[in-house]
PDB file of C-alpha atoms in Angstrom:
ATOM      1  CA  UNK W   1      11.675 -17.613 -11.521  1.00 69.00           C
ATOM      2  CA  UNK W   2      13.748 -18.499  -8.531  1.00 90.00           C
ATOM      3  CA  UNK W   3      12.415 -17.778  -5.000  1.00 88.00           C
ATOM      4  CA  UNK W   4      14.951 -15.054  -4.082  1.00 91.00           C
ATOM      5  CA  UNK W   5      14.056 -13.341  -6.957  1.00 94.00           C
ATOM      6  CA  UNK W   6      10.300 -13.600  -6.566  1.00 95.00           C
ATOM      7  CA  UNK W   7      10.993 -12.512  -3.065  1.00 95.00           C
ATOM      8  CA  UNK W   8      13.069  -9.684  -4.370  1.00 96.00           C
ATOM      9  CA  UNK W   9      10.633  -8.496  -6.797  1.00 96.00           C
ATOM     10  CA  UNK W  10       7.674  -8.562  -4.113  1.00 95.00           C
ATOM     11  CA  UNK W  11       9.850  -6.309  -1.572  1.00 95.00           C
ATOM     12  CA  UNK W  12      10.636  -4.225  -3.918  1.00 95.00           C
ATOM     13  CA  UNK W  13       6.471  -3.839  -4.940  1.00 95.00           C
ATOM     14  CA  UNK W  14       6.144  -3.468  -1.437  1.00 94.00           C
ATOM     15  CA  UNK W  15       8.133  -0.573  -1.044  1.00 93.00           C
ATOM     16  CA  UNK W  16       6.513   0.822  -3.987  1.00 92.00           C
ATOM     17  CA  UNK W  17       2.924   0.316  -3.004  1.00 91.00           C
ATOM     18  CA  UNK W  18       3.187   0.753   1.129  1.00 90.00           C
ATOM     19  CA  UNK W  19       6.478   2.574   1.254  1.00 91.00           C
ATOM     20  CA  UNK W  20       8.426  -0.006   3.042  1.00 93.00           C
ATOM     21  CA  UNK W  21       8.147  -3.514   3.505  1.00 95.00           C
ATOM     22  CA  UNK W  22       5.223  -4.701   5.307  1.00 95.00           C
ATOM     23  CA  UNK W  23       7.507  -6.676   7.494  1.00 96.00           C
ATOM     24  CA  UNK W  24       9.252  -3.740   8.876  1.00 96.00           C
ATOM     25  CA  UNK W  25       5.695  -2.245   9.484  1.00 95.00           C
ATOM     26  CA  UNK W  26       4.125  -5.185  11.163  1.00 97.00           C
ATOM     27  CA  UNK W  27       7.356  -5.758  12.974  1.00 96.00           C
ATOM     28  CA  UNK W  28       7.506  -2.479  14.277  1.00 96.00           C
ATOM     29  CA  UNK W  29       3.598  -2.842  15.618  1.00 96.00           C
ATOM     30  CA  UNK W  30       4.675  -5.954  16.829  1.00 97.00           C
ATOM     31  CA  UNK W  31       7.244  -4.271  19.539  1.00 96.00           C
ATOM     32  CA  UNK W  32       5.055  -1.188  19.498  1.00 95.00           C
ATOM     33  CA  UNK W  33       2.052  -3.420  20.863  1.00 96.00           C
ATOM     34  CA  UNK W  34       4.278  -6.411  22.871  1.00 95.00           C
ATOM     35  CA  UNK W  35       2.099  -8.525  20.984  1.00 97.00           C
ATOM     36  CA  UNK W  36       3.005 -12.410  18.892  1.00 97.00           C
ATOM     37  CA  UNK W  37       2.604 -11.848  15.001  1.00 97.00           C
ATOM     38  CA  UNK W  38       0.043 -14.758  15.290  1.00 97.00           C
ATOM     39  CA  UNK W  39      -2.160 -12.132  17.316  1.00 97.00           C
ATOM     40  CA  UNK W  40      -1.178  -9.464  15.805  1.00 97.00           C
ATOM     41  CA  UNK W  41      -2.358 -11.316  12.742  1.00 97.00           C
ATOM     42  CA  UNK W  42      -5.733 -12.121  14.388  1.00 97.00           C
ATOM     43  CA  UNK W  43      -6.545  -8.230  15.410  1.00 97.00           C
ATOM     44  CA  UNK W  44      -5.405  -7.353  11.714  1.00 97.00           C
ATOM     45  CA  UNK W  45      -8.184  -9.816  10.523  1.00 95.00           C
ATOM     46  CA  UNK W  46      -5.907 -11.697   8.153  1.00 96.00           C
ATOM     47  CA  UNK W  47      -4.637 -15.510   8.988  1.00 95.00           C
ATOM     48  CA  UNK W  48      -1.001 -15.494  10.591  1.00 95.00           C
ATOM     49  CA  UNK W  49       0.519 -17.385   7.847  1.00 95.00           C
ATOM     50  CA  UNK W  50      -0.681 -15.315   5.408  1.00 96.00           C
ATOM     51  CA  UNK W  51       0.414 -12.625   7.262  1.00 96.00           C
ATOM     52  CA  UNK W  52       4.009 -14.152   7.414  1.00 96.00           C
ATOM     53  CA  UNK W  53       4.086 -14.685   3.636  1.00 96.00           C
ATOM     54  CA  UNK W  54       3.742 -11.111   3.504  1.00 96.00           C
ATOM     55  CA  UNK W  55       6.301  -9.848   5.777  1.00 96.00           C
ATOM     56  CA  UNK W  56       8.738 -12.238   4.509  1.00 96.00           C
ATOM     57  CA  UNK W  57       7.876 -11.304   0.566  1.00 95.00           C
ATOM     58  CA  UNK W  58       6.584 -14.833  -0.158  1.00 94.00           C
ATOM     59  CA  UNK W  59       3.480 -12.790  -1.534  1.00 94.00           C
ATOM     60  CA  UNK W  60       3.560  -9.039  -2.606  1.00 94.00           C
ATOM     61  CA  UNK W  61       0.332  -7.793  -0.985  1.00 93.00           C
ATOM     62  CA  UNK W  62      -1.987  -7.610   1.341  1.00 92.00           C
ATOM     63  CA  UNK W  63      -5.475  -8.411  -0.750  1.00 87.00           C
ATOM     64  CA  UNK W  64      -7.808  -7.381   1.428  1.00 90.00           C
ATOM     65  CA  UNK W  65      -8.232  -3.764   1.926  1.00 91.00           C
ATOM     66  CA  UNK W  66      -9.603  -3.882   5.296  1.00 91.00           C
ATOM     67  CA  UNK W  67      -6.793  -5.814   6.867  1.00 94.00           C
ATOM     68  CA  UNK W  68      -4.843  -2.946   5.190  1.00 93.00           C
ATOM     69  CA  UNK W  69      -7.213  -0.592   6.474  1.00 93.00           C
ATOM     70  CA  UNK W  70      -6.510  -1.855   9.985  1.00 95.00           C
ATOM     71  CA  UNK W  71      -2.626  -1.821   9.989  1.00 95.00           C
ATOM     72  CA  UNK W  72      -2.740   1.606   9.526  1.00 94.00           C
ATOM     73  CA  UNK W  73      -5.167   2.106  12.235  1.00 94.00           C
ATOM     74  CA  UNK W  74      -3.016   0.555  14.468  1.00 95.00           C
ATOM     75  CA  UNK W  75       0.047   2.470  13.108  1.00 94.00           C
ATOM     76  CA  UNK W  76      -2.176   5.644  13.831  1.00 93.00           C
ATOM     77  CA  UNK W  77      -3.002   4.546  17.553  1.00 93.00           C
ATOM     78  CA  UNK W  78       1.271   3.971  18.137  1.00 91.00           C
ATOM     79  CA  UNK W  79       1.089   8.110  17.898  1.00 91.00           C
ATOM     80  CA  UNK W  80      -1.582   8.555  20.560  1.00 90.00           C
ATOM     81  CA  UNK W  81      -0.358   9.195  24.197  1.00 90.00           C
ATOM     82  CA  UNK W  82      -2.438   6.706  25.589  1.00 90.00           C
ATOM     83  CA  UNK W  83      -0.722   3.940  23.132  1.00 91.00           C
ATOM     84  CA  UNK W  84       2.409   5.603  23.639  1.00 90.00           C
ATOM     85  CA  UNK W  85       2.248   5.387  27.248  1.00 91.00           C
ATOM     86  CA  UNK W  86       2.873   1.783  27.207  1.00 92.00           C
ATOM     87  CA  UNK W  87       0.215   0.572  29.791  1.00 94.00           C
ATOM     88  CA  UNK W  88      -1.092  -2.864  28.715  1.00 95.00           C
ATOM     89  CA  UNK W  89      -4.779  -2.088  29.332  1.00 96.00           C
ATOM     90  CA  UNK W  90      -4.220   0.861  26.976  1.00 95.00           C
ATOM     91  CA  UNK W  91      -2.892  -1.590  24.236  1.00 96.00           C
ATOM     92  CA  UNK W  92      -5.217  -4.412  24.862  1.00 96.00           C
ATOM     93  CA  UNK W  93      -7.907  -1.203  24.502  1.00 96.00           C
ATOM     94  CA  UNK W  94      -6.982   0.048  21.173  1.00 95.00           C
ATOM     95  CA  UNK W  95      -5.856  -3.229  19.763  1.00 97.00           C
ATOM     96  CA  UNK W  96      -9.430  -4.361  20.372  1.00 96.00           C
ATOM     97  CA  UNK W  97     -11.075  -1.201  19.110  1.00 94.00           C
ATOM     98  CA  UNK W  98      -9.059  -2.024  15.789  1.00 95.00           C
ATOM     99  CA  UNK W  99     -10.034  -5.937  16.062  1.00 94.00           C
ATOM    100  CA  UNK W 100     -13.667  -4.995  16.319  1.00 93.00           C
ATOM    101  CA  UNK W 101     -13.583  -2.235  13.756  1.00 90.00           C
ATOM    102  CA  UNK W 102     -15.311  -2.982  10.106  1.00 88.00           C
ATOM    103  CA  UNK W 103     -13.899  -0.262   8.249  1.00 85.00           C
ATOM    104  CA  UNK W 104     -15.025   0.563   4.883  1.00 76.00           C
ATOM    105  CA  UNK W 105     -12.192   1.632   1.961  1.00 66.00           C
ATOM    106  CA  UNK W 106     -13.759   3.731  -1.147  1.00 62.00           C
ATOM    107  CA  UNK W 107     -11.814   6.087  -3.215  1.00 55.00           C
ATOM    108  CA  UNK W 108     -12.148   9.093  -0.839  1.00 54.00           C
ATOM    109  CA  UNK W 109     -10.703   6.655   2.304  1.00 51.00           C
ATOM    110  CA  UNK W 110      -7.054   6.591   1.229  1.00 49.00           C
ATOM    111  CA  UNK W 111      -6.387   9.985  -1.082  1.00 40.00           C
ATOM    112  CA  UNK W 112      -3.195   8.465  -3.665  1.00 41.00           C
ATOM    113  CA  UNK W 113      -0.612  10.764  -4.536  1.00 43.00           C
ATOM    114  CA  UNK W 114      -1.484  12.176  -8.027  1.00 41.00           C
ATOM    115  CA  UNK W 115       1.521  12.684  -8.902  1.00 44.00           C
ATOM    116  CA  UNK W 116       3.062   9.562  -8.077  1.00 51.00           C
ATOM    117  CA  UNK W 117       0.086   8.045 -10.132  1.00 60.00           C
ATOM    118  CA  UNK W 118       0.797  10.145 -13.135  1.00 74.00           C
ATOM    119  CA  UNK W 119       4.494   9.080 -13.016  1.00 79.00           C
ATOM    120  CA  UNK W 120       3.724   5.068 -12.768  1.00 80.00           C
ATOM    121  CA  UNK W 121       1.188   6.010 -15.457  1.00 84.00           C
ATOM    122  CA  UNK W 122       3.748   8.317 -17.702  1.00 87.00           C
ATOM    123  CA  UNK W 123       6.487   5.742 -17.566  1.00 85.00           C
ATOM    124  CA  UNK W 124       4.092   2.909 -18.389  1.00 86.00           C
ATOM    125  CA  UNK W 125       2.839   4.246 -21.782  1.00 90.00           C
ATOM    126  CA  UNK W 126       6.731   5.754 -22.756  1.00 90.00           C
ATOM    127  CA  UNK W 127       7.415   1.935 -22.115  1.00 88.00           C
ATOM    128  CA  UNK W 128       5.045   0.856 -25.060  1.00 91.00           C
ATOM    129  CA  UNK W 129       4.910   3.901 -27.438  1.00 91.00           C
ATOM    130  CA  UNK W 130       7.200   6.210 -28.922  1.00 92.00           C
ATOM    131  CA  UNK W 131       6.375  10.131 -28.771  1.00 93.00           C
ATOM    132  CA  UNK W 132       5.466  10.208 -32.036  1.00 94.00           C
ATOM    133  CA  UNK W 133       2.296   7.717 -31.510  1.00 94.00           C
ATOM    134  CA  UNK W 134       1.975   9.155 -27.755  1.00 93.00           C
ATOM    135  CA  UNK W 135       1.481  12.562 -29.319  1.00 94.00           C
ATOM    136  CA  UNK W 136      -1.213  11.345 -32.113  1.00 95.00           C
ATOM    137  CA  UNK W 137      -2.946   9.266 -29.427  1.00 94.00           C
ATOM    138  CA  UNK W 138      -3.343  12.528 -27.513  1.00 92.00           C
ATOM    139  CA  UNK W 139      -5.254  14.073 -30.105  1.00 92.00           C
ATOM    140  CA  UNK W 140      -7.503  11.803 -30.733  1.00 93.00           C
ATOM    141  CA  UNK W 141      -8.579  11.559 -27.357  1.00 90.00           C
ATOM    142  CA  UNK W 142      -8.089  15.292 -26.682  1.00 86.00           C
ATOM    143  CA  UNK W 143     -11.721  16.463 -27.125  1.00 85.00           C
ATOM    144  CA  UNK W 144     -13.617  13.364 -25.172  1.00 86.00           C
ATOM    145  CA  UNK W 145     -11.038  12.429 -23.067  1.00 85.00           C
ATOM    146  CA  UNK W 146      -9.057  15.597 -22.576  1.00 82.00           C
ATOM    147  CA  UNK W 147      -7.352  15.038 -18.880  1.00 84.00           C
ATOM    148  CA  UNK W 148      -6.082  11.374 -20.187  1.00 89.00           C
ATOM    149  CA  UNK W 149      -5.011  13.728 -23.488  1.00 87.00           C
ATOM    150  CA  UNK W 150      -2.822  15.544 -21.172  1.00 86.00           C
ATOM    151  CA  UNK W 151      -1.324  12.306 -19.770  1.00 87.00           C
ATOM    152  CA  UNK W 152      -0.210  11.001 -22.689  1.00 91.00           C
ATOM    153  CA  UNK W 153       1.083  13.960 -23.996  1.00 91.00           C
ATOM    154  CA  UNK W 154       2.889  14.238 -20.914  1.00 89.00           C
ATOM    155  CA  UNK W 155       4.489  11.055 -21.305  1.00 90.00           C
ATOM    156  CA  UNK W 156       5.183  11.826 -25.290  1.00 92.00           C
ATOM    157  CA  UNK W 157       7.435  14.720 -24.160  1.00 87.00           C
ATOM    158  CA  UNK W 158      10.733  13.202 -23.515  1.00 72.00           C
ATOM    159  CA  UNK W 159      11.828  13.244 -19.765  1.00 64.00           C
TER     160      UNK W 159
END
């Protein structure tokens, strides 16, 4: 696959997973902060070319969940008034708190949309199965498995 379109694909996964391009989001913590990406990179705990393979869609995600956990930390302090002020011992504060932080991402730390779930989920199966086989799959999971029952027949029923 050519590079533009791997590139291509990955922003578009991007937007998908985070909403928006990581690059406009570190970009935008970049200003936010006055900071270098190479140190913004360093406080994120992730290296800074990694970090510009990222924004640039060279590579589709961020791996580690805590570096992850961190940008949004930082995207978090932007909306405090202390941030906001603009004072550059207030930024060098909370970009250190976030540095030093070790935060810890289980399934209660970032609540997913259901819904957008179910509809990733939906579309995948009406990709591989007709209703026919969707709706026979859903009764033969329907009394062990009865919430993934309703999935499937979900996606069985044509949209």
């Amino acid at each position: 696959m050519e590079e533009h379109k791997i590139v291509q694909r990955n922003l578009a996964l991007q937007r998908e997973w985070y909403g928006e391009p990581l690059g406009d989001r570190v970009r935008r913590l970049v200003v936010a902060f006055d900071v270098s990406q190479a140190n913004l990179a360093e406080v994120l705990g992730i290296s800074a070319p990694m970090l510009s393979q990222v924004m640039s869609g060279r590579r589709a995600k961020i791996g580690n969940p805590a570096v992850l956990a961190r940008l949004i930390m930082l995207e978090r302090k932007v909306l405090t008034p202390a941030v906001a002020s603009g004072r550059k011992e207030e930024l060098q504060k909370a970009l250190d708190e976030v540095r030093e932080s070790r935060p810890t991402v289980g399934r209660d730390s970032f609540p997913l949309d259901a819904g957008r779930s179910d509809r990733a989920a939906i579309l995948a199966l009406r990709r591989i199965s007709d209703p026919a086989e969707l709706t026979e799959a859903a009764e033969l999971l329907d009394d062990r498995f009865p919430e993934i029952a309703d999935l499937v027949r979900r996606a069985a029923k044509t949209p």
